[in-house]
């Protein structure tokens, strides 16, 4: 049975291990409100690292461990970003979640874009937080270098939680990183037909300003917000500024 990591004490929570097409995700759902927020984590992470941000949101929260991350078992083969999106869509239909506000962080932003492009009826808005992978740096070396640069100035909480989850990510982490790098999210961006908010930490090397501007140019009406004095882990610790921007975006839908 999955553990509850995110629901405030005393809050009813639903935990589900959902299998579809040979892959399994873990979902933790709690809260209520006008919107349902769906949280998709980054590479090497899991839902547990986002405690700070989800408890600041006003609405229902569904946070996932994607296959091979967090508590979710390793899939028989590494999923592409498109297959991740299709799995998440099957889960949303299974639980009849209705249109959701998708919060995709890092790798999760790529899956969020695919979900909105491939399954538009399930999505009412998209937040791309620290979006990857910069078109100009699609190789393992560049991404590893950017990640190390980000960690140098990151808060200890982010480093500790990230290290724990990377270890849980299993022996196939490099294969999973390659799956993010070969993905071309700009193809999905061009097909998104709902409101989009791009969030970038001011000091985030994995989501350079040039890439974020390219994203908003590719998605008509998309908005870009910069969070001062934050890096790539802006949703993991000291997430109050990001949570305010996400809530404001959702309330305007």
Short mmCIF file of C-alpha atoms in Angstrom, two decimals:
data_model
loop_
_atom_site.label_atom_id
_atom_site.label_comp_id
_atom_site.label_asym_id
_atom_site.label_seq_id
_atom_site.Cartn_x
_atom_site.Cartn_y
_atom_site.Cartn_z
CA UNK A 1 0.00 0.00 0.00
CA UNK A 2 1.42 3.44 -0.93
CA UNK A 3 2.21 5.94 1.80
CA UNK A 4 0.63 9.36 2.24
CA UNK A 5 3.33 12.03 2.03
CA UNK A 6 1.47 15.22 1.18
CA UNK A 7 -2.02 15.40 2.71
CA UNK A 8 -2.23 17.62 5.79
CA UNK A 9 -2.84 15.74 9.03
CA UNK A 10 -6.51 14.86 9.46
CA UNK A 11 -7.34 15.43 5.77
CA UNK A 12 -9.06 12.52 4.00
CA UNK A 13 -6.70 11.12 1.37
CA UNK A 14 -7.11 8.64 -1.46
CA UNK A 15 -4.11 6.49 -2.41
CA UNK A 16 -4.19 4.46 -5.60
CA UNK A 17 -1.77 2.19 -7.41
CA UNK A 18 -2.94 2.38 -11.02
CA UNK A 19 -1.71 0.01 -13.74
CA UNK A 20 -2.29 0.51 -17.44
CA UNK A 21 -0.49 -0.90 -20.46
CA UNK A 22 2.18 -2.61 -18.39
CA UNK A 23 3.16 0.50 -16.37
CA UNK A 24 2.11 1.55 -12.89
CA UNK A 25 1.80 4.96 -11.26
CA UNK A 26 1.00 5.92 -7.69
CA UNK A 27 -1.54 8.67 -7.03
CA UNK A 28 -2.17 10.58 -3.81
CA UNK A 29 -5.32 12.73 -3.91
CA UNK A 30 -6.75 15.03 -1.24
CA UNK A 31 -8.51 18.35 -0.64
CA UNK A 32 -11.39 20.05 -2.40
CA UNK A 33 -12.09 23.28 -4.22
CA UNK A 34 -12.93 24.85 -7.54
CA UNK A 35 -9.93 23.33 -9.32
CA UNK A 36 -8.08 20.04 -9.35
CA UNK A 37 -4.31 20.44 -9.50
CA UNK A 38 -2.39 17.55 -11.05
CA UNK A 39 1.30 17.52 -10.09
CA UNK A 40 3.85 15.83 -12.38
CA UNK A 41 7.33 15.59 -10.87
CA UNK A 42 10.76 16.00 -12.42
CA UNK A 43 13.35 13.42 -13.45
CA UNK A 44 14.68 11.41 -10.52
CA UNK A 45 12.02 12.85 -8.21
CA UNK A 46 8.68 11.72 -6.80
CA UNK A 47 5.60 13.30 -5.33
CA UNK A 48 7.01 13.41 -1.77
CA UNK A 49 9.44 16.26 -2.53
CA UNK A 50 6.59 18.70 -3.29
CA UNK A 51 5.13 18.90 0.22
CA UNK A 52 5.74 22.64 0.49
CA UNK A 53 3.93 23.71 -2.67
CA UNK A 54 0.89 21.39 -2.58
CA UNK A 55 -0.07 22.43 0.94
CA UNK A 56 -0.22 26.05 -0.24
CA UNK A 57 -2.74 25.39 -3.03
CA UNK A 58 -6.47 25.91 -2.55
CA UNK A 59 -8.25 23.09 -4.35
CA UNK A 60 -8.07 19.36 -4.86
CA UNK A 61 -4.55 18.01 -5.37
CA UNK A 62 -3.55 14.86 -7.23
CA UNK A 63 0.18 14.14 -6.99
CA UNK A 64 1.73 11.26 -8.88
CA UNK A 65 4.75 9.00 -8.70
CA UNK A 66 5.39 8.16 -12.34
CA UNK A 67 6.59 4.65 -13.30
CA UNK A 68 10.02 3.91 -11.86
CA UNK A 69 10.06 6.93 -9.54
CA UNK A 70 9.11 7.41 -5.90
CA UNK A 71 7.03 4.41 -4.80
CA UNK A 72 6.00 3.39 -8.32
CA UNK A 73 7.54 0.13 -9.58
CA UNK A 74 10.01 0.07 -12.44
CA UNK A 75 8.24 -0.37 -15.79
CA UNK A 76 9.22 -3.20 -18.10
CA UNK A 77 10.56 -0.59 -20.53
CA UNK A 78 11.39 3.09 -20.19
CA UNK A 79 8.43 5.29 -21.10
CA UNK A 80 8.63 8.11 -23.60
CA UNK A 81 7.12 11.45 -22.66
CA UNK A 82 4.18 10.65 -24.94
CA UNK A 83 3.56 7.30 -23.26
CA UNK A 84 3.77 8.96 -19.85
CA UNK A 85 1.07 11.41 -20.97
CA UNK A 86 -1.16 8.61 -22.25
CA UNK A 87 -0.78 6.73 -18.94
CA UNK A 88 -1.70 9.85 -16.95
CA UNK A 89 -4.70 10.43 -19.25
CA UNK A 90 -5.89 6.84 -18.70
CA UNK A 91 -5.63 7.36 -14.94
CA UNK A 92 -7.59 10.66 -15.06
CA UNK A 93 -10.35 8.95 -17.03
CA UNK A 94 -10.33 6.00 -14.64
CA UNK A 95 -10.95 8.22 -11.60
CA UNK A 96 -13.18 10.65 -13.54
CA UNK A 97 -11.04 13.60 -12.41
CA UNK A 98 -12.46 16.01 -14.98
CA UNK A 99 -10.42 18.86 -16.47
CA UNK A 100 -7.33 19.48 -14.35
CA UNK A 101 -4.80 22.25 -13.91
CA UNK A 102 -1.54 20.46 -14.68
CA UNK A 103 1.61 21.51 -12.84
CA UNK A 104 4.60 19.98 -14.59
CA UNK A 105 8.04 20.52 -13.07
CA UNK A 106 11.20 19.88 -15.09
CA UNK A 107 10.63 16.56 -16.91
CA UNK A 108 7.03 16.84 -15.72
CA UNK A 109 6.65 19.94 -17.89
CA UNK A 110 7.33 17.82 -20.97
CA UNK A 111 4.68 15.30 -19.93
CA UNK A 112 2.26 18.12 -19.08
CA UNK A 113 2.71 19.58 -22.55
CA UNK A 114 2.05 16.20 -24.15
CA UNK A 115 -1.00 15.64 -21.95
CA UNK A 116 -2.50 18.99 -22.99
CA UNK A 117 -1.68 18.40 -26.67
CA UNK A 118 -2.82 14.76 -26.87
CA UNK A 119 -5.76 14.83 -24.44
CA UNK A 120 -7.11 18.40 -24.46
CA UNK A 121 -10.48 17.55 -22.91
CA UNK A 122 -8.71 16.52 -19.69
CA UNK A 123 -6.80 19.80 -19.20
CA UNK A 124 -8.06 23.30 -18.41
CA UNK A 125 -4.69 24.92 -17.84
CA UNK A 126 -0.97 24.11 -17.78
CA UNK A 127 1.88 25.35 -15.60
CA UNK A 128 5.34 24.59 -17.02
CA UNK A 129 7.72 25.05 -14.08
CA UNK A 130 11.44 24.98 -14.86
CA UNK A 131 10.63 23.56 -18.31
CA UNK A 132 13.11 21.21 -19.94
CA UNK A 133 14.85 20.31 -22.23
CA UNK A 134 16.46 23.39 -23.79
CA UNK A 135 16.57 22.82 -27.55
CA UNK A 136 20.17 24.07 -27.63
CA UNK A 137 21.43 21.55 -25.04
CA UNK A 138 19.85 18.18 -25.73
CA UNK A 139 22.61 15.89 -24.52
CA UNK A 140 23.36 14.12 -21.24
CA UNK A 141 26.58 16.08 -20.65
CA UNK A 142 24.95 19.50 -20.88
CA UNK A 143 22.00 18.53 -18.70
CA UNK A 144 24.27 17.00 -16.03
CA UNK A 145 26.44 20.12 -16.05
CA UNK A 146 23.40 22.39 -15.68
CA UNK A 147 22.08 20.24 -12.82
CA UNK A 148 25.38 20.43 -10.94
CA UNK A 149 25.48 24.20 -11.48
CA UNK A 150 22.00 24.50 -10.03
CA UNK A 151 22.82 22.33 -6.99
CA UNK A 152 25.80 24.53 -6.03
CA UNK A 153 23.45 27.36 -5.07
CA UNK A 154 20.44 25.27 -4.05
CA UNK A 155 18.92 25.04 -0.59
CA UNK A 156 20.01 22.04 1.54
CA UNK A 157 16.41 20.78 1.68
CA UNK A 158 16.27 20.51 -2.09
CA UNK A 159 19.62 18.70 -2.23
CA UNK A 160 18.64 16.22 0.50
CA UNK A 161 15.22 15.41 -0.95
CA UNK A 162 16.60 15.23 -4.46
CA UNK A 163 19.44 12.88 -3.50
CA UNK A 164 17.01 10.55 -1.74
CA UNK A 165 14.68 10.39 -4.72
CA UNK A 166 17.48 9.97 -7.26
CA UNK A 167 18.61 6.91 -5.32
CA UNK A 168 15.06 5.58 -5.42
CA UNK A 169 14.99 6.19 -9.18
CA UNK A 170 16.80 2.92 -9.68
CA UNK A 171 19.52 1.64 -12.00
CA UNK A 172 17.86 2.86 -15.18
CA UNK A 173 18.13 6.60 -14.45
CA UNK A 174 20.43 7.33 -17.40
CA UNK A 175 17.96 5.60 -19.72
CA UNK A 176 15.18 7.77 -18.27
CA UNK A 177 17.26 10.92 -18.74
CA UNK A 178 17.82 9.95 -22.37
CA UNK A 179 14.04 9.63 -22.82
CA UNK A 180 13.64 13.28 -21.77
CA UNK A 181 16.46 14.46 -24.01
CA UNK A 182 15.22 12.83 -27.22
CA UNK A 183 11.76 14.30 -26.66
CA UNK A 184 10.94 17.43 -28.68
CA UNK A 185 8.40 19.33 -26.55
CA UNK A 186 8.12 22.14 -29.09
CA UNK A 187 6.00 19.79 -31.22
CA UNK A 188 3.55 19.52 -28.33
CA UNK A 189 3.70 23.25 -27.52
CA UNK A 190 2.38 24.06 -30.99
CA UNK A 191 -0.74 21.93 -30.33
CA UNK A 192 -1.69 23.24 -26.89
CA UNK A 193 -5.02 25.05 -26.92
CA UNK A 194 -5.50 26.11 -23.30
CA UNK A 195 -4.02 28.78 -21.02
CA UNK A 196 -0.35 28.23 -20.15
CA UNK A 197 1.86 29.71 -17.45
CA UNK A 198 5.64 29.28 -17.67
CA UNK A 199 7.45 29.61 -14.33
CA UNK A 200 11.20 30.11 -14.21
CA UNK A 201 13.47 30.52 -11.20
CA UNK A 202 15.71 33.51 -11.88
CA UNK A 203 18.84 31.38 -11.38
CA UNK A 204 17.65 28.20 -13.11
CA UNK A 205 20.32 26.93 -15.57
CA UNK A 206 18.15 24.01 -16.74
CA UNK A 207 15.46 26.38 -18.01
CA UNK A 208 17.41 29.28 -19.55
CA UNK A 209 15.58 32.47 -20.42
CA UNK A 210 16.12 31.91 -24.14
CA UNK A 211 14.29 28.56 -23.94
CA UNK A 212 11.44 29.97 -21.85
CA UNK A 213 10.96 32.78 -24.35
CA UNK A 214 10.90 30.24 -27.17
CA UNK A 215 8.15 28.36 -25.33
CA UNK A 216 5.91 31.39 -24.90
CA UNK A 217 6.49 32.31 -28.54
CA UNK A 218 5.33 28.81 -29.53
CA UNK A 219 2.14 28.90 -27.41
CA UNK A 220 -0.19 31.80 -28.24
CA UNK A 221 -1.20 33.70 -25.11
CA UNK A 222 1.25 31.91 -22.81
CA UNK A 223 2.55 33.95 -19.87
CA UNK A 224 6.07 33.90 -18.43
CA UNK A 225 6.71 34.68 -14.76
CA UNK A 226 10.17 34.89 -13.18
CA UNK A 227 10.72 33.98 -9.51
CA UNK A 228 13.63 36.01 -8.07
CA UNK A 229 16.39 34.31 -6.09
CA UNK A 230 15.25 30.79 -6.98
CA UNK A 231 16.78 27.99 -9.03
CA UNK A 232 15.37 24.84 -10.54
CA UNK A 233 13.87 23.65 -7.24
CA UNK A 234 11.43 26.54 -6.88
CA UNK A 235 8.49 24.15 -6.26
CA UNK A 236 10.36 22.08 -3.68
CA UNK A 237 11.42 24.59 -1.02
CA UNK A 238 10.44 28.19 -0.33
CA UNK A 239 7.62 27.65 -2.80
CA UNK A 240 5.34 30.47 -1.62
CA UNK A 241 6.03 32.74 -4.64
CA UNK A 242 5.41 29.91 -7.10
CA UNK A 243 2.26 28.79 -5.26
CA UNK A 244 0.83 32.32 -5.38
CA UNK A 245 1.43 32.53 -9.13
CA UNK A 246 -0.08 29.08 -9.71
CA UNK A 247 -3.16 29.88 -7.61
CA UNK A 248 -3.68 33.22 -9.35
CA UNK A 249 -3.40 31.52 -12.74
CA UNK A 250 -5.92 28.83 -11.76
CA UNK A 251 -8.40 31.29 -10.25
CA UNK A 252 -8.42 33.23 -13.55
CA UNK A 253 -9.37 30.19 -15.65
#
